CSV table of C-alpha atoms in Angstrom, one decimal:
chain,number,residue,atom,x,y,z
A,1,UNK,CA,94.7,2.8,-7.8
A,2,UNK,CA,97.1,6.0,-7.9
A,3,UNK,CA,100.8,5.8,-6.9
A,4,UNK,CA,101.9,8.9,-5.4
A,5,UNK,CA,105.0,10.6,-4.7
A,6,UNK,CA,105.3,13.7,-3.2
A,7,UNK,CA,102.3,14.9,-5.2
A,8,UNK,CA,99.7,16.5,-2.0
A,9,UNK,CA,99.1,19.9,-4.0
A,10,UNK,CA,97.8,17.4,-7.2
A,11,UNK,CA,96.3,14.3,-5.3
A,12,UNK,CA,93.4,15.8,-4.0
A,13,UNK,CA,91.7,16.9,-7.6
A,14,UNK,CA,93.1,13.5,-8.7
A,15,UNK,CA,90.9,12.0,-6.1
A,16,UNK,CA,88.1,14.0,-6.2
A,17,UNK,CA,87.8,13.2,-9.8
A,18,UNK,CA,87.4,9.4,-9.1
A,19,UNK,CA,84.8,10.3,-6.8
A,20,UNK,CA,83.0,12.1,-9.3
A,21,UNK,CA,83.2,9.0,-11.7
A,22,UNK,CA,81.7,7.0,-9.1
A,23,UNK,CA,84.9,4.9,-8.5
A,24,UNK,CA,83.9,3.2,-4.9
A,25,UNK,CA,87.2,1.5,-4.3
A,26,UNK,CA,90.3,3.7,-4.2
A,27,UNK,CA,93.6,2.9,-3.1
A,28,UNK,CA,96.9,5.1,-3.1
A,29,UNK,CA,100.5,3.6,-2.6
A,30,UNK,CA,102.6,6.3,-0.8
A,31,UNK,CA,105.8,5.6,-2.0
A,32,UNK,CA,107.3,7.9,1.6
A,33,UNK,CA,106.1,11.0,0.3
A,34,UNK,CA,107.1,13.9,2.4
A,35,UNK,CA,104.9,16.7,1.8
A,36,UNK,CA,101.4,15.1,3.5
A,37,UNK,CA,100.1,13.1,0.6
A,38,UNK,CA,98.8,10.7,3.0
A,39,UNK,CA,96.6,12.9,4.8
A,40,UNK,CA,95.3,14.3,1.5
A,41,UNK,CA,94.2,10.4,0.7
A,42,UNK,CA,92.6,10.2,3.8
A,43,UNK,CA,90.7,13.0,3.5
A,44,UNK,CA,89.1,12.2,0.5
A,45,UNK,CA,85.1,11.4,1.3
A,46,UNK,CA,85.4,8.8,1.8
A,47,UNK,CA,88.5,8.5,2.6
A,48,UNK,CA,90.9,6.3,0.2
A,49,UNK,CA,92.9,3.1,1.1
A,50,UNK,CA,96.4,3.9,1.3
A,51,UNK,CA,99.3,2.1,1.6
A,52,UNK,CA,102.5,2.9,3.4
A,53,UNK,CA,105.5,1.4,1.0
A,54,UNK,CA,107.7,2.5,3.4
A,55,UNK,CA,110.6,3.8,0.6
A,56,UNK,CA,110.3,5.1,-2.8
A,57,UNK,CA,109.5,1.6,-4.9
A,58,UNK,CA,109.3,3.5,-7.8
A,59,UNK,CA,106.0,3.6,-10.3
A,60,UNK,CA,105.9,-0.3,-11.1
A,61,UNK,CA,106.9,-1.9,-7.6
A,62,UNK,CA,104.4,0.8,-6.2
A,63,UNK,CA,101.4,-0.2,-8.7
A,64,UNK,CA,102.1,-3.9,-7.9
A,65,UNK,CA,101.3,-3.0,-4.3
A,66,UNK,CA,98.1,-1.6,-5.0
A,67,UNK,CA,97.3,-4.4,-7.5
A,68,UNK,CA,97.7,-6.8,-4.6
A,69,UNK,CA,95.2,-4.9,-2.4
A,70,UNK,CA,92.1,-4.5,-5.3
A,71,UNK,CA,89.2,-6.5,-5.4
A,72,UNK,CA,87.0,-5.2,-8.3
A,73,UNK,CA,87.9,-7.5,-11.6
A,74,UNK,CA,89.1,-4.3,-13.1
A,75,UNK,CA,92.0,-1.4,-12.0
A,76,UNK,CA,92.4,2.0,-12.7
A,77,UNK,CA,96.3,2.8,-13.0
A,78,UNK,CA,96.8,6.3,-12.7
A,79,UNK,CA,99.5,9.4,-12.1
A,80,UNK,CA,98.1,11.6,-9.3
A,81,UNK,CA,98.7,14.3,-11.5
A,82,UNK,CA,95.8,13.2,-13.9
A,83,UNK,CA,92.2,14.6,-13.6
A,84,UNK,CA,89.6,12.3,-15.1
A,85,UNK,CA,87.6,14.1,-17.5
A,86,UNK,CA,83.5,13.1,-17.3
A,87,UNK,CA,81.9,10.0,-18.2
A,88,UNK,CA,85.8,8.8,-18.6
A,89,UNK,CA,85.8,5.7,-16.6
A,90,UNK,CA,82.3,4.3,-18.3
A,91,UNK,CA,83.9,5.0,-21.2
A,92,UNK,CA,86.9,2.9,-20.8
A,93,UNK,CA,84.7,0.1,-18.4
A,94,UNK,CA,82.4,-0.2,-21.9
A,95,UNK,CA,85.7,-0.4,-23.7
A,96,UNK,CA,87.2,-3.5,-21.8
A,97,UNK,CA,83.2,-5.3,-21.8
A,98,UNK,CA,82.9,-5.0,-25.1
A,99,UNK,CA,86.8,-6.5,-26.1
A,100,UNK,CA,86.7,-9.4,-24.0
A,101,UNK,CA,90.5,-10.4,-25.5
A,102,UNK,CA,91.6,-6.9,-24.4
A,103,UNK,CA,93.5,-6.5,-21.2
A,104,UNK,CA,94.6,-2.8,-21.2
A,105,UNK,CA,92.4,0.2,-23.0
A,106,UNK,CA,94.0,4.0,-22.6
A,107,UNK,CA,92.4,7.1,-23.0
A,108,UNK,CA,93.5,10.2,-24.6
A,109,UNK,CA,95.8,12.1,-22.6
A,110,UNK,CA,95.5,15.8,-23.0
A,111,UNK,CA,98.3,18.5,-21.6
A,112,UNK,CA,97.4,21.7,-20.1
A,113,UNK,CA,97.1,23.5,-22.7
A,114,UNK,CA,94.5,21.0,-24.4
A,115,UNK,CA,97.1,19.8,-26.6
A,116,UNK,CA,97.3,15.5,-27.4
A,117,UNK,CA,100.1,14.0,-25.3
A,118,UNK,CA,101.4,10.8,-27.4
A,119,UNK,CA,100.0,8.4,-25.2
A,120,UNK,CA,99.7,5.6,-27.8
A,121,UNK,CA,102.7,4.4,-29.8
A,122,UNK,CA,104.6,1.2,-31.8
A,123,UNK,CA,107.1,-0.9,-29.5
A,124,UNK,CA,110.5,0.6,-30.5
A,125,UNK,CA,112.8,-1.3,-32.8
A,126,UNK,CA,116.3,-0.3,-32.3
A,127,UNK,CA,116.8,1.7,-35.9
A,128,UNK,CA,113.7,3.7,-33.9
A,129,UNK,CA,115.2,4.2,-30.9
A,130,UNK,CA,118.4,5.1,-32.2
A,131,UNK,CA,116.9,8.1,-34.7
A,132,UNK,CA,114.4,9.6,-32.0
A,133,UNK,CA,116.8,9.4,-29.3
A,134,UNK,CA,119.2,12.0,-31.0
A,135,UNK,CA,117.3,13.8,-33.8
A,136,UNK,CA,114.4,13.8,-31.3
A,137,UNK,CA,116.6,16.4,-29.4
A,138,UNK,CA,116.7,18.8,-32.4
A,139,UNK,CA,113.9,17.9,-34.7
A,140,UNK,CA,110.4,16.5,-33.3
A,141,UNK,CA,109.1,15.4,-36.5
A,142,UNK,CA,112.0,13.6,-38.0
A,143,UNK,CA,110.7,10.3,-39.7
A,144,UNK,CA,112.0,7.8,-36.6
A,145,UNK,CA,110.2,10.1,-34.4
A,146,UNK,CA,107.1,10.4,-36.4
A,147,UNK,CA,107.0,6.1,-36.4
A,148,UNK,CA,107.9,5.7,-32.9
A,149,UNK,CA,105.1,8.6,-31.9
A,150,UNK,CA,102.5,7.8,-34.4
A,151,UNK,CA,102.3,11.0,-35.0
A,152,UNK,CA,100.8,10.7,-38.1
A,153,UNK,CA,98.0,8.0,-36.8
A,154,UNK,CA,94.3,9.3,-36.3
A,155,UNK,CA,93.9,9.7,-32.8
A,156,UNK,CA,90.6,10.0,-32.9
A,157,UNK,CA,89.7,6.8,-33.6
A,158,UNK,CA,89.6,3.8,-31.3
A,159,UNK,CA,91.8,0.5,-31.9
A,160,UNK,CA,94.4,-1.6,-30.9
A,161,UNK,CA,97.9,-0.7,-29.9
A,162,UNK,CA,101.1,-2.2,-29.1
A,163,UNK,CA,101.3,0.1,-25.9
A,164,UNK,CA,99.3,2.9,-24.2
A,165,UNK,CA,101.1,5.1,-21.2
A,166,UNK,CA,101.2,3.7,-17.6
A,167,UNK,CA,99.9,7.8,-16.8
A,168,UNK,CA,96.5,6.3,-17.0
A,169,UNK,CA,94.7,3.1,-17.9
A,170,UNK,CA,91.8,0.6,-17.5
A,171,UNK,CA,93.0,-3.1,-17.1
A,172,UNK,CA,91.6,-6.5,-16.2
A,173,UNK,CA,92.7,-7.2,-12.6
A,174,UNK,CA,93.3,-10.9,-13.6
A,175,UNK,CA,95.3,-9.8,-16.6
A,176,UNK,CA,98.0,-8.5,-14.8
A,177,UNK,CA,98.5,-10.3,-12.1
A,178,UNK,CA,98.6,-13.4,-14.8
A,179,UNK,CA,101.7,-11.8,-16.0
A,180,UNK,CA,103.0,-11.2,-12.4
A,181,UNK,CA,102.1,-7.2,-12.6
A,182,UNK,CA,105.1,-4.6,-13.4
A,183,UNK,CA,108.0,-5.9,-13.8
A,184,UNK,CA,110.0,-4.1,-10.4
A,185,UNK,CA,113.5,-4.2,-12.3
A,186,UNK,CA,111.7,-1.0,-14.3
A,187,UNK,CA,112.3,1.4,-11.3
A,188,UNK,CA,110.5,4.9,-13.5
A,189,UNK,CA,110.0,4.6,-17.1
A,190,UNK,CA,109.1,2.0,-20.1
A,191,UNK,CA,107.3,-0.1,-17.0
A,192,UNK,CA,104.3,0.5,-18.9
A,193,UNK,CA,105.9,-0.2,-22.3
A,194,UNK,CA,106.8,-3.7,-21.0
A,195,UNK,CA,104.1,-4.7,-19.4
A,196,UNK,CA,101.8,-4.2,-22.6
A,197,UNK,CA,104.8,-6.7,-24.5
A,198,UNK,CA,104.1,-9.5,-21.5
A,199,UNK,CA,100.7,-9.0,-22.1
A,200,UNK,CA,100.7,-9.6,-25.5
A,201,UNK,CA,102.8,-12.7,-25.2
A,202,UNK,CA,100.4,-14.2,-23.3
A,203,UNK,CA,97.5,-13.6,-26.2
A,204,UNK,CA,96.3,-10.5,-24.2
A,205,UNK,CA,95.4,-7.3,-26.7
A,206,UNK,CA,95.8,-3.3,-25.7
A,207,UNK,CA,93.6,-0.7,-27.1
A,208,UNK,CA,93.4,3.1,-27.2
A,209,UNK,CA,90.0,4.7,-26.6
A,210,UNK,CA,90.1,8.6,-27.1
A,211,UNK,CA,86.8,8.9,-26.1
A,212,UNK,CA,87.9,8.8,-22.9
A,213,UNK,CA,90.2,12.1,-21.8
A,214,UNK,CA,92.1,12.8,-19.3
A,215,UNK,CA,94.1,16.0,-18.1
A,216,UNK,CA,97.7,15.3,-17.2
A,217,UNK,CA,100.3,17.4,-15.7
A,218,UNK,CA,103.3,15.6,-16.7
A,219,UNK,CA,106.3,14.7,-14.5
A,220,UNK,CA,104.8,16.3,-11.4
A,221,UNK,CA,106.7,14.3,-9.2
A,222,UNK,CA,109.7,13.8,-11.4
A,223,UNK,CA,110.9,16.7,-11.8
A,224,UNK,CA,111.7,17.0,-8.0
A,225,UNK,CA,115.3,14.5,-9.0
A,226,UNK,CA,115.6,15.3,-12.7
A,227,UNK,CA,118.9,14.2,-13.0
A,228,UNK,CA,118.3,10.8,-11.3
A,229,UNK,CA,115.2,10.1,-13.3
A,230,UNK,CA,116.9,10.9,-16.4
A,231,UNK,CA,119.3,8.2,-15.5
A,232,UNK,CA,116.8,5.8,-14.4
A,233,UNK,CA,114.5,6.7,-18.1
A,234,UNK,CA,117.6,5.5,-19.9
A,235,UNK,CA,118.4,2.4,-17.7
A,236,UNK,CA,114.9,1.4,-17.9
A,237,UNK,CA,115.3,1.7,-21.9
A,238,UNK,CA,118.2,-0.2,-22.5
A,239,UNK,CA,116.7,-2.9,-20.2
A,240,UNK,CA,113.4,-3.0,-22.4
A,241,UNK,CA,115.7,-3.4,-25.5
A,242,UNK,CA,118.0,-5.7,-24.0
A,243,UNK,CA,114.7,-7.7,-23.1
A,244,UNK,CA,112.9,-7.6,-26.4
A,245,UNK,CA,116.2,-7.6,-29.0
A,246,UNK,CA,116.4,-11.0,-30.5
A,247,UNK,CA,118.3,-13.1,-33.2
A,248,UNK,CA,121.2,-11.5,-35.0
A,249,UNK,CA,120.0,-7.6,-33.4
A,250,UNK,CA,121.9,-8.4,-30.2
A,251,UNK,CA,124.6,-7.8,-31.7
A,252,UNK,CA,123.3,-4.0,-31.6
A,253,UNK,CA,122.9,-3.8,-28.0
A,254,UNK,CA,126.5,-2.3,-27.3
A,255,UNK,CA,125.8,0.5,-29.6
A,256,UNK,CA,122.3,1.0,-28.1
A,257,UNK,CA,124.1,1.4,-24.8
A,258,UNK,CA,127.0,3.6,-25.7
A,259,UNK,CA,124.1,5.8,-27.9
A,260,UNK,CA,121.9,5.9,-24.4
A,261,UNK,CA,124.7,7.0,-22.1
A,262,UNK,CA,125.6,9.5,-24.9
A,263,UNK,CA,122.4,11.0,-25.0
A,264,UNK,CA,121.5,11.0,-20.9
A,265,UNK,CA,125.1,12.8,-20.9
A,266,UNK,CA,124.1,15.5,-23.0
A,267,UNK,CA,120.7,15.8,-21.2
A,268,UNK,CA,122.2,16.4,-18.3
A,269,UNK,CA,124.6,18.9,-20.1
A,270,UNK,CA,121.8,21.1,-21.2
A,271,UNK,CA,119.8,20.6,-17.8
A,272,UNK,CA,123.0,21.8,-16.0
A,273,UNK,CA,123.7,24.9,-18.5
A,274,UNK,CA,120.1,26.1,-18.0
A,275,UNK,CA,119.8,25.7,-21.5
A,276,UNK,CA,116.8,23.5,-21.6
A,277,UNK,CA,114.7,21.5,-18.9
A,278,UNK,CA,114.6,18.1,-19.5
A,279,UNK,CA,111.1,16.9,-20.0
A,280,UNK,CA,110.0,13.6,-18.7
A,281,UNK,CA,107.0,11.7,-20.3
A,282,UNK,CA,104.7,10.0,-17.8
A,283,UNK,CA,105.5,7.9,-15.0
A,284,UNK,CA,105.2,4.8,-16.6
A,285,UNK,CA,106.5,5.7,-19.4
A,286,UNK,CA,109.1,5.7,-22.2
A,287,UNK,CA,109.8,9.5,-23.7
C-alpha cells in the first residue's frame, strides 16, 4: 500500500519494484496529486488499486484509507519514493512469521548515495528532544542526538525497536486496525513514531530487520511546501510529546513548545536566507 502525493516521476519504479517482489495486491491512495500519479498506478501491469482521497489527508489519514481497502493479513506501508531492493519483501514476510508477538518489522533504509538513513530509533524523552532539536542544527553527533538516533547501535543486526520509519514497513493487517490505524490528528510526521507507542501498549512488539533494504529518496513530495511541512513536523512533535509526557514531566510541555516554535522559526530563517535547505526525514516520520 503506497500513499502518493504528487510523486508520478518516482511512483512508477516504486511500483515496478513490488511487482518484481511478487506483491499481487497493490493499492495507492492519491492524496489529489496533480502531476498524473494516477495514471502512473494504473499503468502498472497489472494495474494497481487506487484510491481517490479527494484532498491531501496527509501520510497517516491516507495510509488509513488504504488499510481499509487490504485484504492480505499483512500490509506493506511505503513512500512512493522507495525502491524495494530484491528478496526484500520475503525477507521482512519471514521476519513477521517467525515473531508472532511482532506487529511492525522495518528494513534498512539506504540514501542515494548508499549511505544508512536512521530508520530505527528510542521514543524521545523530552531531555532528548530538547538537545537534538538545537544542537542537532550545528552538531550531528552531539550525545542527545547520538541516543535519540542510535547512532552508535549495530545496525546490522536484527532486533526489537521502540519505532521504525513509516518510509517503509511490514505489519500485520489486524495489528493495526486493532489500534484504529494512524492516528489522523498526525497530518506529516511522528505518525509512524506514534503508532509503534499504540502498538506497544496494546502488547504488540516492533523489530528492525536490515536484511531487508530499501532505496529511499527522502522528502520527494515534501519538499514541494517546505515551509508548511516544517510547521506541520513540529506540530506533529509537540502533539506526540504532549501525548506520551506523563507525571510531574508535564510540567515541561510549555518549554517543549516555546523550544519547538523557536526552532521551526529559525528553520524557516535559514530556508528563507538560502542558507541551508531544510531537510525532512520520511513521510511518516520524526527528523
Amino acid at each position: 500500500m503506497v500513499v502518493s502525493y504528487n510523486a508520478a516521476p518516482l511512483l512508477g519504479d516504486c511500483l515496478q519494484s513490488l511487482r518484481d517482489e511478487g506483491v499481487e495486491e497493490i493499492v495507492v491512495v492519491d492524496n489529489a496529486s496533480v502531476d498524473g500519479s494516477p495514471a502512473v498506478a494504473r499503468q502498472t501491469v497489472p494495474p494497481a488499486t487506487v484510491i481517490d482521497a479527494g484532498r491531501n489527508l496527509g501520510y497517516g489519514a491516507g495510509a488509513n484509507r488504504g488499510l481499509a481497502a487490504v485484504t492480505a493479513p499483512m500490509v506493506l506501508v511505503m513512500n512512493p519514493d522507495v525502491v524495494l531492493q530484491p528478496g526484500s519483501v520475503a525477507t521482512l514476510v519471514a521476519d513477521l512469521d517467525t515473531h508472532a508477538g511482532t506487529a511492525v518489522v522495518g528494513p534498512a533504509l539506504e540514501n542515494p548515495d548508499g549511505s544508512l538513513y536512521p530508520s530505527v530509533r528510542r521514543f524521545p524523552s523530552v531531555v532528548d528532544s530538547v538537545g537534538h532539536g538545537f544542537l542537532g542544527l550545528i552538531w550531528r553527533r552531539n550525545r542527545f542526538s547520538r541516543n535519540y538516533l542510535m547512532l552508535e547501535w549495530d545496525h546490522t543486526t536484527a532486533r526489537e525497536a521502540d519505532w521504525v520509519s513509516g518510509a517503509c514497513f511490514l505489519a500485520r493487517t489486524d495489528a493495526l486496525r486493532q489500534v484504529g490505524g494512524f492516528d489522523e490528528d498526525f497530518f506529516m510526521y511522528s505518525e509512524d513514531v506514534d503508532l509503534c507507542w499504540r502498538l506497544g501498549r496494546h502488547g504488540w512488539s516492533v523489530r528492525y530487520q536490515p536484511a531487508a533494504r530499501v532505496l529511499h529518496l527522502q522528502g520527494a513530495s515534501s519538499a514541494r511546501h517546505p515551509y508548511r511541512m516544517l510547521v506541520a513536523h513540529h506540530v506533529s512533535l509537540l502533539r506526540f510529546a504532549n501525548r506520551t509526557t506523563t507525571g510531574s514531566r508535564r510540567a515541561l510541555l510549555p518549554v517543549v513548545a516555546a523550544g519547538l516554535a523557536t526552532r521551526a522559526g529559525l528553520l524557516a530563517a535559514r530556508q528563507a536566507l538560502g542558507r541551508s535547505r531544510w531537510a525532512p526525514g520520511p513521510a511518516g516520520s520524526a527528523e
